[in-house]
Short mmCIF file of C-alpha atoms in Angstrom, two decimals:
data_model
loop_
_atom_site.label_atom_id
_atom_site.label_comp_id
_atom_site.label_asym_id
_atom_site.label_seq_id
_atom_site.Cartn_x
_atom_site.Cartn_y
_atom_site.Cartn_z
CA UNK A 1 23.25 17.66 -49.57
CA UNK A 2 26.44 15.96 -50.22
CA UNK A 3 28.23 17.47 -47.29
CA UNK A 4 25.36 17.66 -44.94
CA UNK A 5 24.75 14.04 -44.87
CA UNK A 6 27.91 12.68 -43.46
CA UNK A 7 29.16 15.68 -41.94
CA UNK A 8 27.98 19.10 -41.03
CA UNK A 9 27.74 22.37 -42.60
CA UNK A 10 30.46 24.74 -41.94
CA UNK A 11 29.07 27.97 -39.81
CA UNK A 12 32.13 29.81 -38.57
CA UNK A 13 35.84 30.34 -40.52
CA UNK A 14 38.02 31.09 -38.07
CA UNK A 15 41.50 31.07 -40.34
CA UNK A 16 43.20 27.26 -40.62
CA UNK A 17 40.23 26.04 -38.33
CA UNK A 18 36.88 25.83 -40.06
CA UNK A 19 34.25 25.71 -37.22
CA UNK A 20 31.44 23.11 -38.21
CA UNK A 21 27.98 22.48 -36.67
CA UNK A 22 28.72 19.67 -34.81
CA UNK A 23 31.37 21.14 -33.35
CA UNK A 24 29.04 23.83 -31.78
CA UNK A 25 26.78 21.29 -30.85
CA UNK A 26 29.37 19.42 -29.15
CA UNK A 27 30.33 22.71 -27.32
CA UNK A 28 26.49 23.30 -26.50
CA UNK A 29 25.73 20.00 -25.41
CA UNK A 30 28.94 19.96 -23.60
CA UNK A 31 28.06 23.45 -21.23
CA UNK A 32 24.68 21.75 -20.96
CA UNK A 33 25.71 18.94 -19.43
CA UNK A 34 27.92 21.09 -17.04
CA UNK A 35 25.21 23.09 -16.25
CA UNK A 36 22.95 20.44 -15.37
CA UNK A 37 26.12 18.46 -13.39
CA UNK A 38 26.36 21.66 -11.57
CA UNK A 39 22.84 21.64 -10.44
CA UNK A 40 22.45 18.29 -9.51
CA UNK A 41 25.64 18.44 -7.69
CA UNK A 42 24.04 21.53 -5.66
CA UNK A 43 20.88 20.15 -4.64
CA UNK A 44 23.02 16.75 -3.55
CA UNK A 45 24.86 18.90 -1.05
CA UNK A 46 22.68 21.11 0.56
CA UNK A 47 19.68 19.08 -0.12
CA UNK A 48 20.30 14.91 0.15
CA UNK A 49 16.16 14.20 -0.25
CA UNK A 50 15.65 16.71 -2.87
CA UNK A 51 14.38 15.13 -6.30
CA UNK A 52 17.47 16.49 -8.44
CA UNK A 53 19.43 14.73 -5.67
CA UNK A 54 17.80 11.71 -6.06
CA UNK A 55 17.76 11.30 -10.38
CA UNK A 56 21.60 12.57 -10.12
CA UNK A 57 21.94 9.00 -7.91
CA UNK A 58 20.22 6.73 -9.60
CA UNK A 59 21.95 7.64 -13.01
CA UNK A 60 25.49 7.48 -11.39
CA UNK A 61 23.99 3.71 -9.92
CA UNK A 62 22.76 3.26 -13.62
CA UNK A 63 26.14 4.12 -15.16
CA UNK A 64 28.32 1.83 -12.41
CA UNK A 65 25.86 -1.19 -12.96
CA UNK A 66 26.97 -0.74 -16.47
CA UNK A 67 30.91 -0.64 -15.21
CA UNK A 68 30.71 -3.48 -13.21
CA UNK A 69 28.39 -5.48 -16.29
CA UNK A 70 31.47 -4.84 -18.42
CA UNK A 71 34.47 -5.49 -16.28
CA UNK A 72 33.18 -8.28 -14.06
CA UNK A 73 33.97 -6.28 -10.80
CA UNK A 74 33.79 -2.71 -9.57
CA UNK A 75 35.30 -0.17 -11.63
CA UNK A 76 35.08 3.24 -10.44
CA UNK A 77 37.36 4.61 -13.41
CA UNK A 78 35.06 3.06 -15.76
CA UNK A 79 32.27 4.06 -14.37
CA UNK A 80 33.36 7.48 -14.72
CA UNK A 81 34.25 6.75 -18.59
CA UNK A 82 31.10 5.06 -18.87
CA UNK A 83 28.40 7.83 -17.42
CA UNK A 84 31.49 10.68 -19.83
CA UNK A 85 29.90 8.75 -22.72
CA UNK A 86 26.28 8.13 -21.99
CA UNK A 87 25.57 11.84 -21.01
CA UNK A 88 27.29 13.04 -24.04
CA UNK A 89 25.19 10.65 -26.50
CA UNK A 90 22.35 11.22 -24.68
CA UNK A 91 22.48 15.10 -24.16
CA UNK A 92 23.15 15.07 -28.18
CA UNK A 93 20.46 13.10 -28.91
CA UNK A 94 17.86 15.14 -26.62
CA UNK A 95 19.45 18.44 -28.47
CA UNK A 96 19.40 16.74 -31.68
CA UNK A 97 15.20 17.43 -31.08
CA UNK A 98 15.36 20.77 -31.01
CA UNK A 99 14.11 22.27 -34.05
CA UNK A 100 16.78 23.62 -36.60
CA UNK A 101 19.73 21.83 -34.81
CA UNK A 102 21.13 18.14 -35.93
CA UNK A 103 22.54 15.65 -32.99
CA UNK A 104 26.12 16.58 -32.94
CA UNK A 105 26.58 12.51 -33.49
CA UNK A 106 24.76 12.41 -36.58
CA UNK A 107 27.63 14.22 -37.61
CA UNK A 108 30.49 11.58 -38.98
CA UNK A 109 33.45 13.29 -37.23
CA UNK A 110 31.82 13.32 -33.87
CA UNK A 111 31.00 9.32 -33.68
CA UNK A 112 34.35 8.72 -34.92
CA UNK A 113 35.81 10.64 -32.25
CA UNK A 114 34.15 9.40 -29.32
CA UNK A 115 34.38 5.54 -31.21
CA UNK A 116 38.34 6.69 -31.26
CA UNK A 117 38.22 7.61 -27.54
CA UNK A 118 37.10 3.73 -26.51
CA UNK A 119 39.58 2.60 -28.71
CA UNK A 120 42.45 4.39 -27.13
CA UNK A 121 40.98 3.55 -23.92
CA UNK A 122 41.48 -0.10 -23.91
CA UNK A 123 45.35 -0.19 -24.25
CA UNK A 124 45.33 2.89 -21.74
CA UNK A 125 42.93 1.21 -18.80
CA UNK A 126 44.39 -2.21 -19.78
CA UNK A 127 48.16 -0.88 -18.98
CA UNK A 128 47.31 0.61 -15.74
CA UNK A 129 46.10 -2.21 -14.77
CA UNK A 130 47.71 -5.42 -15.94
CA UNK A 131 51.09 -3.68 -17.05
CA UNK A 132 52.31 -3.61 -20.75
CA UNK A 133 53.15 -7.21 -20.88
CA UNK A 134 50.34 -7.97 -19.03
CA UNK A 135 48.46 -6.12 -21.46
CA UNK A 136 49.93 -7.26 -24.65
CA UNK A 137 49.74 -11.11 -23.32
CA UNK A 138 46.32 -10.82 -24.23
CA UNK A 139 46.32 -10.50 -27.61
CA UNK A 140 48.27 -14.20 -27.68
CA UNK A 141 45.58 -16.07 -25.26
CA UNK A 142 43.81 -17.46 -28.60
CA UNK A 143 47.50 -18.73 -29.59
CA UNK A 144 50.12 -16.88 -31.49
CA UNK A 145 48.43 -17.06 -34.96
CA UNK A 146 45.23 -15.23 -34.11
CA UNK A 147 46.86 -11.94 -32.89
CA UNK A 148 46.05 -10.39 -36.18
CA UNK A 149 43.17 -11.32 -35.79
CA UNK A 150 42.78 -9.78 -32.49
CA UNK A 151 43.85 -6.59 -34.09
CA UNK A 152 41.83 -6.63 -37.02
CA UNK A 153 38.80 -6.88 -34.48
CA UNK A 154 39.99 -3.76 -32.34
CA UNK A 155 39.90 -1.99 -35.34
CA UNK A 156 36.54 -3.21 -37.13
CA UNK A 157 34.57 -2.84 -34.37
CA UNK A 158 35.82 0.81 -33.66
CA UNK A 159 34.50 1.67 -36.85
CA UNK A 160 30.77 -0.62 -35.88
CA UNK A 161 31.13 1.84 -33.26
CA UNK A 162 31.11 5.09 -34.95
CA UNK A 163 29.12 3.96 -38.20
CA UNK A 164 26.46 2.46 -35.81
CA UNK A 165 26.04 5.82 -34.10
CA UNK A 166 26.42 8.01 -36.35
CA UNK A 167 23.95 6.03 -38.57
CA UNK A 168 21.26 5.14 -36.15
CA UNK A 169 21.51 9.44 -35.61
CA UNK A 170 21.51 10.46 -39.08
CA UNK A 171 19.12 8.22 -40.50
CA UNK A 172 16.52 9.76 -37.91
CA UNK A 173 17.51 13.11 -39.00
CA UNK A 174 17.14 12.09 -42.25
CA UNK A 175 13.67 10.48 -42.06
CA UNK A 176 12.18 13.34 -40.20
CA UNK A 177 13.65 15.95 -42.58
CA UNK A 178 12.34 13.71 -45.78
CA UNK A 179 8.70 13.97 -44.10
CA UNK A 180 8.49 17.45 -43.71
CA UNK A 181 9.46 17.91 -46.88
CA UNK A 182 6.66 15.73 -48.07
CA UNK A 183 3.99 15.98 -45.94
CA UNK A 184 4.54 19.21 -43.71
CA UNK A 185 3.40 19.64 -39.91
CA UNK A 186 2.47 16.94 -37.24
CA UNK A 187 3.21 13.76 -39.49
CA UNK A 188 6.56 13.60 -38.89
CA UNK A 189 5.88 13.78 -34.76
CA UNK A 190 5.73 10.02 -34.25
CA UNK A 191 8.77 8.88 -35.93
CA UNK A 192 10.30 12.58 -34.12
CA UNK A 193 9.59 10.79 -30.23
CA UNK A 194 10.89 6.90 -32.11
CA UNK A 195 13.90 8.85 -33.19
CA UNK A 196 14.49 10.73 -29.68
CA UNK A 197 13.87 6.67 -28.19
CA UNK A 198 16.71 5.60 -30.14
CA UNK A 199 18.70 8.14 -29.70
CA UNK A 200 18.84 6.92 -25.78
CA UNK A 201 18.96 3.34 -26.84
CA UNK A 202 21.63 4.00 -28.89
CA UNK A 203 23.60 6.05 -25.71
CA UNK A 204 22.68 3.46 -23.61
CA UNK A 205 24.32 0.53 -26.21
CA UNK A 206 27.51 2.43 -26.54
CA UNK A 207 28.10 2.81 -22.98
CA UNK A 208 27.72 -1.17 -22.36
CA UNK A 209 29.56 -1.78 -25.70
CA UNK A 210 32.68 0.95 -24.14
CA UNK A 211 32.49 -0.67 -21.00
CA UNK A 212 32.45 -4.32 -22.12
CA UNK A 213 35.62 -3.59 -24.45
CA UNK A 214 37.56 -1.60 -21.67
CA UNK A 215 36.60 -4.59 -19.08
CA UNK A 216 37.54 -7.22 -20.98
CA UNK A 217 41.56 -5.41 -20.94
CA UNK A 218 40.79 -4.78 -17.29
CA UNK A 219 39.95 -8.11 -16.31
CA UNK A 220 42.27 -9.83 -13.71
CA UNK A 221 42.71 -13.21 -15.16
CA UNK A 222 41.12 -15.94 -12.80
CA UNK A 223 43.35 -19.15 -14.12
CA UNK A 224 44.03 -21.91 -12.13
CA UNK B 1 24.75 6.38 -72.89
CA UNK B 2 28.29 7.43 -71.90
CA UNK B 3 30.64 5.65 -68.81
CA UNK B 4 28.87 8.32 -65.84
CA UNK B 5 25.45 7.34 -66.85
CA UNK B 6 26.06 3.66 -66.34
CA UNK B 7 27.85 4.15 -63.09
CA UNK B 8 25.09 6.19 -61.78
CA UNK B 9 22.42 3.52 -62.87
CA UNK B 10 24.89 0.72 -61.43
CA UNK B 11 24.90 2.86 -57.95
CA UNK B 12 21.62 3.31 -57.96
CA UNK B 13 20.58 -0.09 -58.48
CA UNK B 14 23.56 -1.15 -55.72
CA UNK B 15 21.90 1.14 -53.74
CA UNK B 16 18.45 -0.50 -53.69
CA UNK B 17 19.45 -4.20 -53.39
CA UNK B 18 22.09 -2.92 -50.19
CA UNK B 19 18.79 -1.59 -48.76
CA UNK B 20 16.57 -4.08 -49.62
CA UNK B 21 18.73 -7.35 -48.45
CA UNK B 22 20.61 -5.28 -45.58
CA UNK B 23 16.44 -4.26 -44.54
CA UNK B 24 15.36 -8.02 -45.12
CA UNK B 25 18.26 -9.97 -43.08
CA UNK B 26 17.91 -7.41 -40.08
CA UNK B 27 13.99 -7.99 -40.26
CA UNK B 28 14.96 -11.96 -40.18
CA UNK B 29 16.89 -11.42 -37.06
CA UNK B 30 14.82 -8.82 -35.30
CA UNK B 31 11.18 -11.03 -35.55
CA UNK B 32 13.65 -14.32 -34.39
CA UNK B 33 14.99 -11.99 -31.52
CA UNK B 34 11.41 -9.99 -30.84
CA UNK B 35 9.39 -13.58 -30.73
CA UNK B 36 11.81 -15.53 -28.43
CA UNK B 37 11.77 -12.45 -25.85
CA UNK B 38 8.15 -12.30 -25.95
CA UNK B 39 8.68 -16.10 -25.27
CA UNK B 40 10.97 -15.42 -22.07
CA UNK B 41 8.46 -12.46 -20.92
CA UNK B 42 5.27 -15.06 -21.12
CA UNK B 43 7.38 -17.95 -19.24
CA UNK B 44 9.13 -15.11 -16.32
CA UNK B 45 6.86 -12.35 -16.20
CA UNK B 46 8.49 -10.91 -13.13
CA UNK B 47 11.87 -10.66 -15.17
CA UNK B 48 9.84 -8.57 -17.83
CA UNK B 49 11.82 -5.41 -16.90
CA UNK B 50 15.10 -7.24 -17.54
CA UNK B 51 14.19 -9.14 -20.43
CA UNK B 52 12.46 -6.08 -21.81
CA UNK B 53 15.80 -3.94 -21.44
CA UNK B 54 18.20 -6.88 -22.74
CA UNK B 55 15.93 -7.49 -26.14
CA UNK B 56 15.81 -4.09 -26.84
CA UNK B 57 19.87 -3.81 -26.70
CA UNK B 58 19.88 -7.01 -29.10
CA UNK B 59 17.57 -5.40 -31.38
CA UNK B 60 19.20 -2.24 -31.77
CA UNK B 61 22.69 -4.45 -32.00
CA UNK B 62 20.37 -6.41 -34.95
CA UNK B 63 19.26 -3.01 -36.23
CA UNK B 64 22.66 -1.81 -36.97
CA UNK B 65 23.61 -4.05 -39.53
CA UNK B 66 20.54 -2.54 -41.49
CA UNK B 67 22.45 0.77 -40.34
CA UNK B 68 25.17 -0.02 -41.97
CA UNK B 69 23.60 -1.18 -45.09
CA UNK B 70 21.49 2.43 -44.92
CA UNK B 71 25.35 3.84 -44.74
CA UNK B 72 26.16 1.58 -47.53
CA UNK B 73 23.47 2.73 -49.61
CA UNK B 74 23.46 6.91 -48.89
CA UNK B 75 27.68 6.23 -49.83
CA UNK B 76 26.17 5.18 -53.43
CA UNK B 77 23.95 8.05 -54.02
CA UNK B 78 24.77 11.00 -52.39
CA UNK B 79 28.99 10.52 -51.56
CA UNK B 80 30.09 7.89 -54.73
CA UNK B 81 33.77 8.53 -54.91
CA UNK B 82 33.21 7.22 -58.96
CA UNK B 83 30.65 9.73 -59.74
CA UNK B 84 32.58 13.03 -60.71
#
């Protein structure tokens, strides 16, 4: 239990590399979502007024409303960063209901990683943009003395990040998994379609949270 | 009773009262949160959608501190670095 709670069982040795289950579920979700980009991209060619046409619009629309939310102005890059995000949680958390399988982000090492990807982002995005003094003048705007503090916040909340995913995942998993173990078939089914809800919530929160902390390094300073 | 067993009893009470008060302070927050957007949705009912979609990003933000304190707590039982 011990290893299965905060991250995933080990399926495959492949020599130094051992090959866990959220890394296959990564993979899986990953081809998926290819798949599925594939298709949509299809039908957008050949067919504009086709309905996979149409849903593969409004999410990108969704996903740059989100961009342009969290940097104040349009931000195709972002946008791109943004939707790279919100697929992945979301595909997880729609595999994560398939029976036998866990989310790939209720697996510790997963949230971590994509909480480690925003937080590289934001010096990255906020270099190409505003240039590394540009960049680095932000972390004095407060004054000199609270530039720790700035940096002590870019760190703390890339760990809310990944412990708020990864926990609002696993504790799902966990729930669901405790009630079949207690009281067997169809029970469970509710909390099942409240976990699969906040599973999309939860994509849907770390894509504004991602985009909010890579637009505030974007943002063009509008100073008098 | 020897050192291990009061470290486990210590986790396991730690354990309960991170649950309990992480559970009661997000409850606190999530009823304030839940009432005053079921306030906004009564005075603008055409901005339900919006409202709607805005509360339920605050409550899950409201909901993660209890996360955290569910993190907190599974640390103590399942993963305590002082149980051997």
């Amino acid at each position: 239990m011990n290893d299965d709670l905060f991250g995933s069982a080990v399926v495959l040795d492949l020599g130094p590399i051992p090959v866990t289950e959220g890394m296959v579920g990564s993979l899986v979700v990953t081809v998926g979502l290819l798949v599925v980009a594939a298709i949509l991209g299809r039908a957008a060619e050949r067919r504009p007024d086709s309905w996979p046409a149409a849903a593969g619009r409004m999410l990108v629309g969704f996903v740059q409303g989100i961009a342009r939310d969290g940097a104040g102005h349009d931000a195709p890059m972002l946008a791109v960063f943004g939707a790279t995000l919100f697929l992945f949680v979301a595909g997880s958390a729609l595999y994560g209901q398939l029976p036998g399988v866990r989310a790939p982000t209720a697996d510790l090492a997963v949230a971590a990683t994509l909480a480690l990807t925003v937080f590289f982002a934001v010096p990255i995005a906020g270099v190409r943009v505003r240039g590394v003094l540009g960049y680095l003048r932000h972390y004095t705007e407060g004054g000199v003395f609270l530039a720790p503090i700035e940096v002590i916040s870019e760190l703390s909340r890339t760990l809310a990040l990944a412990l708020r995913l990864f926990g609002n995942m696993m504790s799902g998993h966990l729930i669901v998994g405790l009630l079949v173990s207690l009281v067997g078939l169809l029970i469970p089914v509710p909390l099942m379609a409240l976990d699969l809800a906040i599973g999309l919530i939860q994509a849907y929160i770390f894509t504004i949270l991602a985009c909010v902390y890579v637009g505030a390094a974007i943002q063009v300073e509008e100073r008098q | 009773m020897s050192d291990q067993t009061y470290i486990a009893v210590a986790s396991i009470l730690g354990a309960a009262l991170v649950m309990g008060f992480g559970a009661f302070g997000a409850a606190l927050g999530e009823s304030r949160l839940g009432s005053a957007g079921m306030d906004a949705i009564a005075r603008q009912p055409d901005e339900s959608g919006n409202l709607a979609r805005n509360m339920l990003v605050g409550l899950a933000m409201i909901e993660s501190t209890a996360i955290f304190a569910l993190v907190i707590a599974l640390v103590l039982l399942f993963a305590n670095p002082f149980v051997k």
